[in-house]
C-alpha positions as CSV (number, residue, x, y, z in Angstrom):
1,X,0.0,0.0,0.0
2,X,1.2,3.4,-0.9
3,X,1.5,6.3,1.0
4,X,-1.7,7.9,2.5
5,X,-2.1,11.7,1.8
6,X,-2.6,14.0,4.8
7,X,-5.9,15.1,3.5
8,X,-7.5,11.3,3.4
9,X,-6.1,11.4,7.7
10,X,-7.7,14.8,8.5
11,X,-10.9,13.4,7.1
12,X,-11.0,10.6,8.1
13,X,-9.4,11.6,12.0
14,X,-9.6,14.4,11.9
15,X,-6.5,17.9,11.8
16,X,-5.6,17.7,15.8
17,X,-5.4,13.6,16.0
18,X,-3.3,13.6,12.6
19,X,-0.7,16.2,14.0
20,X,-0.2,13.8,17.0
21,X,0.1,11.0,14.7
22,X,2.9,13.1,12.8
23,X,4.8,14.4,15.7
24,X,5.0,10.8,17.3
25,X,6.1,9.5,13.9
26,X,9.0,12.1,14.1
27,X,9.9,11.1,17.3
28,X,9.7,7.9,17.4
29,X,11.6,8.0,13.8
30,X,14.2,10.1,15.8
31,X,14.9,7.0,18.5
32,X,14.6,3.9,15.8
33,X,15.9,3.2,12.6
34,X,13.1,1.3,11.5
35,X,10.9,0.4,8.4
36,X,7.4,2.2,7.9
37,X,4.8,1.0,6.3
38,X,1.3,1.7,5.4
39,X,-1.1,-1.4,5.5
40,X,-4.8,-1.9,5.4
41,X,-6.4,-1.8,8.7
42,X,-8.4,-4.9,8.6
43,X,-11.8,-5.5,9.6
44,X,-12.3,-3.1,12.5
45,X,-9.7,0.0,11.1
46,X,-8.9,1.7,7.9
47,X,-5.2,1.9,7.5
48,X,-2.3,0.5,9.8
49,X,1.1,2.3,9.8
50,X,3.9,0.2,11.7
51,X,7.3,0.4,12.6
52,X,8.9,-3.0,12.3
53,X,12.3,-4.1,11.4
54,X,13.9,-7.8,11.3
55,X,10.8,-9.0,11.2
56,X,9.6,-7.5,14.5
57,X,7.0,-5.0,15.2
58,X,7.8,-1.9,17.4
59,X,4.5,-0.3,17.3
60,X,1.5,0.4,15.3
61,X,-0.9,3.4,14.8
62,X,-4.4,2.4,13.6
63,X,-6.9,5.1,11.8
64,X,-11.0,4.7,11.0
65,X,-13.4,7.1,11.3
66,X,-12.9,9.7,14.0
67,X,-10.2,7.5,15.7
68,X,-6.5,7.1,16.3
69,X,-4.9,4.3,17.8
70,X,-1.6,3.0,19.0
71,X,-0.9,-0.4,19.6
72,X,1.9,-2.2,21.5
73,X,2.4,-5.4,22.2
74,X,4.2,-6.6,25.3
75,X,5.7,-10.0,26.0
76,X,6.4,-11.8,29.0
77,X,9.5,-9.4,30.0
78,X,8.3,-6.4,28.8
79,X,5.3,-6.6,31.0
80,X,7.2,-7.3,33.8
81,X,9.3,-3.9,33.2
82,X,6.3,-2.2,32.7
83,X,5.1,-3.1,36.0
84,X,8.8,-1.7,37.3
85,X,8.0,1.9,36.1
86,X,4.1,1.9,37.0
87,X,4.7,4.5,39.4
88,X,6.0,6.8,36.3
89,X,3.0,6.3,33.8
90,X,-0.5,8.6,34.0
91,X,-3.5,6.9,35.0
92,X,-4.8,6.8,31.8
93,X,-2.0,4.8,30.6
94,X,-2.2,2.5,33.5
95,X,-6.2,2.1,33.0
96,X,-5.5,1.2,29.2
97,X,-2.4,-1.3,29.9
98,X,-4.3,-2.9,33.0
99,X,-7.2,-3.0,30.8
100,X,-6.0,-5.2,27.6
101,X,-6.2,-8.6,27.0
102,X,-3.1,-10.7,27.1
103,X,-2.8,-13.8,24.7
104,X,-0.4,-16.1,24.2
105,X,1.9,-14.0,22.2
106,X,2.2,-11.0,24.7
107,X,-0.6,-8.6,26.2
108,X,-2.0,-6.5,23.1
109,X,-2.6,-2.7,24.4
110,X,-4.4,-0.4,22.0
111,X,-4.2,3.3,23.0
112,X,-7.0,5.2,21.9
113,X,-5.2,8.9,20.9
114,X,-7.3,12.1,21.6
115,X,-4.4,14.8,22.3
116,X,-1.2,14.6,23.1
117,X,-1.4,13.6,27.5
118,X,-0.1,9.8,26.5
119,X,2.9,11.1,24.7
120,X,5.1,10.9,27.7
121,X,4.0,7.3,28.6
122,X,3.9,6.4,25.0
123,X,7.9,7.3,24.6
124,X,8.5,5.5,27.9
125,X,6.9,2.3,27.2
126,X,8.4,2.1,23.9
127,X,11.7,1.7,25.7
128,X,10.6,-1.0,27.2
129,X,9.6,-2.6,23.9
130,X,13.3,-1.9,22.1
131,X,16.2,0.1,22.9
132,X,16.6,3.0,20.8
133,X,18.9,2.0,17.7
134,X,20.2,5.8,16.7
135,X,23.3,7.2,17.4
C-alpha cells in the first residue's frame, strides 16, 4: 500500500489527532531506525502504519473514522518492566495497559489517541519494547 495523503487522515481523523500521529512518527523516527509502512487496517480499522524491522514489530498506529490508535504489544519481559516503572505512567495509561487482554503472544494494548497527554508514557513504554537504535 502506498503512502496515505494527509488530506485522506484529517478526514478521516480528523487535523488535531493527525498532527499527534505526525509528531510521534517524528519522534519515534528520531529513536529507531526502522521500516514504515502503510497497510490496510483490517476488519475493524482503515489503514495500519507500523514500525517494524527484522521481522519484528515496534508499534502500530491504527486510523478509522474519528479515531486514532496505537498499539503495542508486550511479551512476558516487557510486562514485567512495565510493571517496574508503573509508578512513572498517567493513569490513563495505567487504566489502558491494565485493561488489555493478554494472549499467548504477549498482552495487546491499544491506546486510543485524543491529544497529546499519552505522549510521555507512549515514549517510555516504547523503551521498554526496544532500545533505541540511533546514534
Amino acid at each position: 500500500m502506498e503512502n496515505i495523503k494527509r488530506e485522506e487522515l484529517e478526514r478521516l481523523v480528523g487535523v488535531d489527532k493527525v498532527n499527534i500521529f505526525y509528531d510521534m512518527v517524528d519522534a519515534i523516527t528520531l529513536l529507531y531506525d526502522m521500516a514504515q509502512t502503510w497497510n490496510n487496517g483490517g476488519k475493524k480499522w482503515v489503514y495500519e502504519y507500523k514500525f517494524k524491522k527484522g521481522g519484528k514489530t515496534l508499534c502500530a498506529f491504527y486510523f478509522k473514522e474519528n479515531v486514532l490508535g496505537f498499539m503495542i504489544i508486550f511479551g512476558k519481559d516487557e510486562r514485567a518492566k512495565v510493571e517496574e516503572i508503573r509508578k512513572e505512567l498517567s493513569p490513563d495509561a495505567l487504566e489502558t495497559y491494565d485493561n488489555a487482554q493478554t494472549f499467548h503472544d504477549g498482552k495487546w494494548v491499544m491506546f486510543e489517541i485524543t491529544d497529546d497527554s499519552l505522549l510521555e508514557d507512549l515514549k517510555k513504554l516504547l523503551l521498554i519494547k526496544r532500545k533505541p537504535n540511533r546514534k
